[in-house]
Tab-separated table of C-alpha atoms in Angstrom:
chain	number	residue	atom	x	y	z
A	1	UNK	CA	-16.976	-20.950	-11.189
A	2	UNK	CA	-17.599	-17.446	-9.944
A	3	UNK	CA	-15.092	-14.790	-8.945
A	4	UNK	CA	-15.756	-11.270	-7.848
A	5	UNK	CA	-14.672	-8.418	-10.086
A	6	UNK	CA	-11.909	-7.626	-7.601
A	7	UNK	CA	-10.627	-11.210	-7.714
A	8	UNK	CA	-10.651	-11.241	-11.505
A	9	UNK	CA	-8.636	-7.999	-11.627
A	10	UNK	CA	-6.288	-9.278	-8.947
A	11	UNK	CA	-5.747	-12.514	-10.851
A	12	UNK	CA	-4.632	-10.572	-13.934
A	13	UNK	CA	-2.212	-8.487	-11.842
A	14	UNK	CA	-0.868	-11.687	-10.305
A	15	UNK	CA	-0.238	-13.319	-13.675
A	16	UNK	CA	1.756	-10.267	-14.809
A	17	UNK	CA	3.785	-10.349	-11.594
A	18	UNK	CA	4.459	-14.068	-11.961
A	19	UNK	CA	5.727	-13.501	-15.480
A	20	UNK	CA	8.020	-10.725	-14.231
A	21	UNK	CA	9.452	-12.960	-11.502
A	22	UNK	CA	10.335	-15.648	-14.039
A	23	UNK	CA	11.942	-13.439	-16.677
A	24	UNK	CA	15.567	-14.012	-17.544
A	25	UNK	CA	18.044	-11.342	-16.388
A	26	UNK	CA	18.296	-8.648	-19.065
A	27	UNK	CA	21.120	-6.236	-19.874
A	28	UNK	CA	20.054	-3.785	-17.157
A	29	UNK	CA	19.977	-6.569	-14.558
A	30	UNK	CA	23.437	-7.772	-15.524
A	31	UNK	CA	24.841	-4.231	-15.569
A	32	UNK	CA	23.356	-3.441	-12.154
A	33	UNK	CA	24.924	-6.575	-10.733
A	34	UNK	CA	28.336	-5.551	-12.107
A	35	UNK	CA	27.994	-2.089	-10.545
A	36	UNK	CA	27.011	-3.637	-7.222
A	37	UNK	CA	30.078	-5.881	-7.289
A	38	UNK	CA	32.348	-2.865	-7.871
A	39	UNK	CA	30.719	-0.933	-5.029
A	40	UNK	CA	31.154	-3.915	-2.725
A	41	UNK	CA	34.882	-3.875	-3.430
A	42	UNK	CA	35.051	-0.223	-2.359
A	43	UNK	CA	33.022	-0.501	0.835
A	44	UNK	CA	35.221	-1.027	3.935
A	45	UNK	CA	35.287	-4.528	5.385
A	46	UNK	CA	33.939	-3.254	8.693
A	47	UNK	CA	30.776	-2.082	6.946
A	48	UNK	CA	30.340	-5.445	5.237
A	49	UNK	CA	30.831	-7.217	8.546
A	50	UNK	CA	28.269	-5.021	10.289
A	51	UNK	CA	25.642	-5.580	7.595
A	52	UNK	CA	26.312	-9.329	7.452
A	53	UNK	CA	26.018	-9.633	11.231
A	54	UNK	CA	22.746	-7.712	11.192
A	55	UNK	CA	21.217	-9.994	8.582
A	56	UNK	CA	22.379	-13.102	10.448
A	57	UNK	CA	20.658	-11.846	13.579
A	58	UNK	CA	17.546	-10.982	11.595
A	59	UNK	CA	17.218	-14.508	10.193
A	60	UNK	CA	17.634	-16.054	13.638
A	61	UNK	CA	15.058	-13.663	15.081
A	62	UNK	CA	12.540	-14.435	12.357
A	63	UNK	CA	12.863	-18.194	12.618
A	64	UNK	CA	13.099	-18.610	16.386
A	65	UNK	CA	12.182	-15.357	18.128
A	66	UNK	CA	8.932	-13.863	19.363
A	67	UNK	CA	9.680	-10.211	18.582
A	68	UNK	CA	7.628	-10.137	15.398
A	69	UNK	CA	4.545	-12.050	16.485
A	70	UNK	CA	1.251	-10.299	15.845
A	71	UNK	CA	-1.165	-12.383	17.900
A	72	UNK	CA	-3.926	-14.644	16.583
A	73	UNK	CA	-4.285	-14.521	12.775
A	74	UNK	CA	-7.281	-12.532	11.663
A	75	UNK	CA	-10.299	-14.318	10.289
A	76	UNK	CA	-10.189	-14.111	6.510
A	77	UNK	CA	-13.193	-12.743	4.652
A	78	UNK	CA	-13.127	-11.583	1.025
A	79	UNK	CA	-9.818	-10.895	-0.709
A	80	UNK	CA	-10.885	-7.302	-1.247
A	81	UNK	CA	-11.510	-6.730	2.482
A	82	UNK	CA	-8.147	-8.228	3.357
A	83	UNK	CA	-6.204	-6.203	0.840
A	84	UNK	CA	-7.862	-2.925	1.763
A	85	UNK	CA	-6.377	-3.306	5.220
A	86	UNK	CA	-3.078	-4.617	3.855
A	87	UNK	CA	-2.679	-1.552	1.641
A	88	UNK	CA	-3.362	0.728	4.614
A	89	UNK	CA	-0.609	-0.957	6.619
A	90	UNK	CA	1.837	-0.706	3.708
A	91	UNK	CA	1.167	3.037	3.426
A	92	UNK	CA	1.734	3.458	7.162
A	93	UNK	CA	5.071	1.646	7.064
A	94	UNK	CA	6.201	3.472	3.931
A	95	UNK	CA	5.725	6.808	5.662
A	96	UNK	CA	7.345	5.588	8.868
A	97	UNK	CA	10.418	4.263	7.058
A	98	UNK	CA	10.722	7.454	4.989
A	99	UNK	CA	10.700	9.597	8.147
A	100	UNK	CA	13.249	7.326	9.795
A	101	UNK	CA	15.463	7.398	6.678
A	102	UNK	CA	15.410	11.182	6.580
A	103	UNK	CA	16.520	11.481	10.191
A	104	UNK	CA	19.362	8.974	9.932
A	105	UNK	CA	20.415	10.237	6.489
A	106	UNK	CA	20.927	13.707	7.919
A	107	UNK	CA	23.071	12.329	10.708
A	108	UNK	CA	26.069	11.294	8.659
A	109	UNK	CA	27.888	8.048	8.022
A	110	UNK	CA	27.728	6.426	11.459
A	111	UNK	CA	24.047	7.108	11.992
A	112	UNK	CA	23.193	5.959	8.471
A	113	UNK	CA	25.124	2.750	9.064
A	114	UNK	CA	23.244	2.243	12.326
A	115	UNK	CA	19.995	2.550	10.388
A	116	UNK	CA	20.396	-0.797	8.617
A	117	UNK	CA	19.059	-2.944	11.491
A	118	UNK	CA	16.288	-0.416	12.174
A	119	UNK	CA	15.096	-0.534	8.574
A	120	UNK	CA	15.240	-4.329	8.495
A	121	UNK	CA	13.124	-4.419	11.639
A	122	UNK	CA	10.518	-2.161	10.019
A	123	UNK	CA	10.408	-4.365	6.926
A	124	UNK	CA	9.968	-7.545	8.920
A	125	UNK	CA	7.263	-6.057	11.114
A	126	UNK	CA	5.371	-5.124	7.953
A	127	UNK	CA	5.719	-8.638	6.540
A	128	UNK	CA	4.453	-10.252	9.737
A	129	UNK	CA	1.447	-7.940	9.819
A	130	UNK	CA	0.645	-8.658	6.177
A	131	UNK	CA	0.882	-12.414	6.813
A	132	UNK	CA	-1.521	-12.150	9.745
A	133	UNK	CA	-3.977	-10.078	7.713
A	134	UNK	CA	-4.042	-12.833	5.091
A	135	UNK	CA	-4.850	-15.250	7.903
A	136	UNK	CA	-1.471	-16.962	8.120
A	137	UNK	CA	-0.280	-18.392	11.472
A	138	UNK	CA	2.934	-16.396	11.864
A	139	UNK	CA	4.063	-18.467	14.856
A	140	UNK	CA	4.450	-21.471	12.580
A	141	UNK	CA	8.039	-22.090	11.496
A	142	UNK	CA	7.126	-22.791	7.882
A	143	UNK	CA	5.120	-19.581	7.624
A	144	UNK	CA	8.132	-17.681	8.893
A	145	UNK	CA	10.265	-19.353	6.275
A	146	UNK	CA	7.785	-18.167	3.653
A	147	UNK	CA	8.192	-14.622	5.026
A	148	UNK	CA	11.958	-14.895	4.563
A	149	UNK	CA	11.363	-16.028	0.989
A	150	UNK	CA	9.247	-12.922	0.370
A	151	UNK	CA	12.018	-10.764	1.810
A	152	UNK	CA	14.586	-12.439	-0.409
A	153	UNK	CA	12.344	-12.267	-3.477
A	154	UNK	CA	12.002	-8.494	-3.078
A	155	UNK	CA	15.703	-7.815	-2.541
A	156	UNK	CA	17.626	-10.180	-4.818
A	157	UNK	CA	19.110	-10.113	-8.283
A	158	UNK	CA	16.828	-11.284	-11.089
A	159	UNK	CA	18.743	-14.547	-11.410
A	160	UNK	CA	18.309	-15.348	-7.721
A	161	UNK	CA	14.711	-14.105	-7.869
A	162	UNK	CA	13.870	-16.802	-10.418
A	163	UNK	CA	15.202	-19.455	-8.053
A	164	UNK	CA	13.384	-18.104	-4.987
A	165	UNK	CA	10.117	-17.742	-6.888
A	166	UNK	CA	10.227	-21.388	-7.977
A	167	UNK	CA	10.596	-22.378	-4.314
A	168	UNK	CA	7.502	-20.364	-3.372
A	169	UNK	CA	5.163	-21.821	-5.979
A	170	UNK	CA	2.798	-24.547	-4.701
A	171	UNK	CA	3.920	-23.660	-1.192
A	172	UNK	CA	1.302	-25.713	0.618
A	173	UNK	CA	2.543	-28.885	-1.023
A	174	UNK	CA	6.243	-28.031	-0.801
A	175	UNK	CA	6.046	-26.920	2.830
A	176	UNK	CA	4.992	-30.436	3.826
A	177	UNK	CA	8.446	-31.655	2.796
A	178	UNK	CA	10.449	-28.878	4.435
A	179	UNK	CA	12.807	-29.824	7.260
A	180	UNK	CA	12.116	-28.337	10.661
A	181	UNK	CA	15.819	-27.692	11.258
A	182	UNK	CA	16.432	-23.954	10.829
A	183	UNK	CA	20.142	-24.553	10.262
A	184	UNK	CA	19.356	-25.978	6.833
A	185	UNK	CA	18.216	-22.564	5.618
A	186	UNK	CA	20.720	-21.084	3.150
A	187	UNK	CA	21.323	-17.830	5.032
A	188	UNK	CA	24.686	-17.209	3.329
A	189	UNK	CA	23.134	-16.767	-0.102
A	190	UNK	CA	20.293	-14.831	1.467
A	191	UNK	CA	22.486	-12.263	3.198
A	192	UNK	CA	24.806	-11.882	0.191
A	193	UNK	CA	21.947	-11.243	-2.216
A	194	UNK	CA	20.244	-8.798	0.123
A	195	UNK	CA	23.471	-6.939	0.871
A	196	UNK	CA	24.364	-6.619	-2.805
A	197	UNK	CA	20.968	-5.124	-3.586
A	198	UNK	CA	20.673	-2.755	-0.663
A	199	UNK	CA	24.182	-1.307	-0.913
A	200	UNK	CA	23.574	0.207	-4.333
A	201	UNK	CA	20.355	1.885	-3.226
A	202	UNK	CA	21.528	3.046	0.186
A	203	UNK	CA	25.156	4.116	-0.265
A	204	UNK	CA	24.156	7.619	-1.412
A	205	UNK	CA	22.522	8.070	1.982
A	206	UNK	CA	26.022	8.212	3.457
A	207	UNK	CA	26.973	11.265	1.366
A	208	UNK	CA	26.923	14.516	3.407
A	209	UNK	CA	24.392	17.085	2.243
A	210	UNK	CA	22.080	14.776	0.312
A	211	UNK	CA	21.780	11.888	2.756
A	212	UNK	CA	18.487	13.043	4.259
A	213	UNK	CA	16.714	13.382	0.907
A	214	UNK	CA	18.079	10.063	-0.311
A	215	UNK	CA	17.022	8.331	2.912
A	216	UNK	CA	13.441	9.527	2.562
A	217	UNK	CA	13.067	8.488	-1.088
A	218	UNK	CA	14.939	5.179	-0.917
A	219	UNK	CA	13.220	3.908	2.226
A	220	UNK	CA	9.794	4.827	0.866
A	221	UNK	CA	10.444	2.934	-2.360
A	222	UNK	CA	11.958	-0.086	-0.622
A	223	UNK	CA	8.888	-0.507	1.593
A	224	UNK	CA	6.598	-0.020	-1.396
A	225	UNK	CA	8.466	-2.749	-3.307
A	226	UNK	CA	8.370	-5.085	-0.328
A	227	UNK	CA	4.663	-4.517	0.248
A	228	UNK	CA	3.745	-5.247	-3.361
A	229	UNK	CA	5.919	-8.363	-3.396
A	230	UNK	CA	4.240	-9.653	-0.231
A	231	UNK	CA	0.752	-8.995	-1.570
A	232	UNK	CA	1.422	-10.933	-4.757
A	233	UNK	CA	3.067	-13.788	-2.862
A	234	UNK	CA	-0.014	-14.238	-0.682
A	235	UNK	CA	-2.332	-13.735	-3.652
A	236	UNK	CA	-0.537	-16.621	-5.319
A	237	UNK	CA	-1.249	-18.833	-2.321
A	238	UNK	CA	-4.828	-17.561	-2.113
A	239	UNK	CA	-5.585	-18.755	-5.624
A	240	UNK	CA	-3.410	-21.874	-5.449
A	241	UNK	CA	-5.305	-23.129	-2.416
A	242	UNK	CA	-8.575	-22.734	-4.283
A	243	UNK	CA	-7.275	-25.054	-6.997
A	244	UNK	CA	-6.663	-27.906	-4.548
A	245	UNK	CA	-9.008	-30.923	-4.473
A	246	UNK	CA	-12.047	-30.141	-2.375
A	247	UNK	CA	-11.649	-26.390	-2.667
A	248	UNK	CA	-14.685	-24.310	-3.518
A	249	UNK	CA	-13.157	-23.031	-6.710
A	250	UNK	CA	-10.313	-23.830	-9.065
A	251	UNK	CA	-8.163	-21.491	-11.051
A	252	UNK	CA	-5.218	-22.230	-13.378
A	253	UNK	CA	-2.190	-20.099	-12.594
A	254	UNK	CA	0.409	-21.534	-14.929
A	255	UNK	CA	1.854	-19.152	-17.487
């Protein structure tokens, strides 16, 4: 079988990423989780309620709404052509989220708190655009569920990440057995894992005097992490689909 140089390099990057997703939680992971739990006990209940409500609304919007649609999926050509455009969109959204984080970070506690739904909206818009660039029909319920899995994979503890990653492998086969009832999606675990992760990174944005700088840096890094996670998730499907019977090429991705 023949792969382009870009595909060969991408395959190696993908294998490394897959290995990272399946690693057991180490000491740093466990320590970070303990710190997050302590911070959660300090944060006022009203803040927790606001963040939880935002994530609930986000999940409903992703699964049933039309706000994030991007039109007809683009025709897919080579992987290199696709990812050149994907990387450009990630850079655009990284800069946009950094600018938005700087403005809200300089505005104090209330404005920084109000930024949570704005940032989530930016992240989801990026994910929908990436999906369309890879040729995925984003109006399909199961494709939207895959987008939520990417979101969760990027912003979960390592232990939860292992579980989510296993659900995303062999997606084409597994998606055929998924229920169409959106109420069966485990949004409680999803919102808890996301909230635990984001609090630790974003709480410093609420501190007067340094909030603006923190907002710029944190938002930029969060969008970078999300973009890379999405790229590898769709790379995994790209190569998996070429290993199916009747595909033009086959490639082993087990590690």
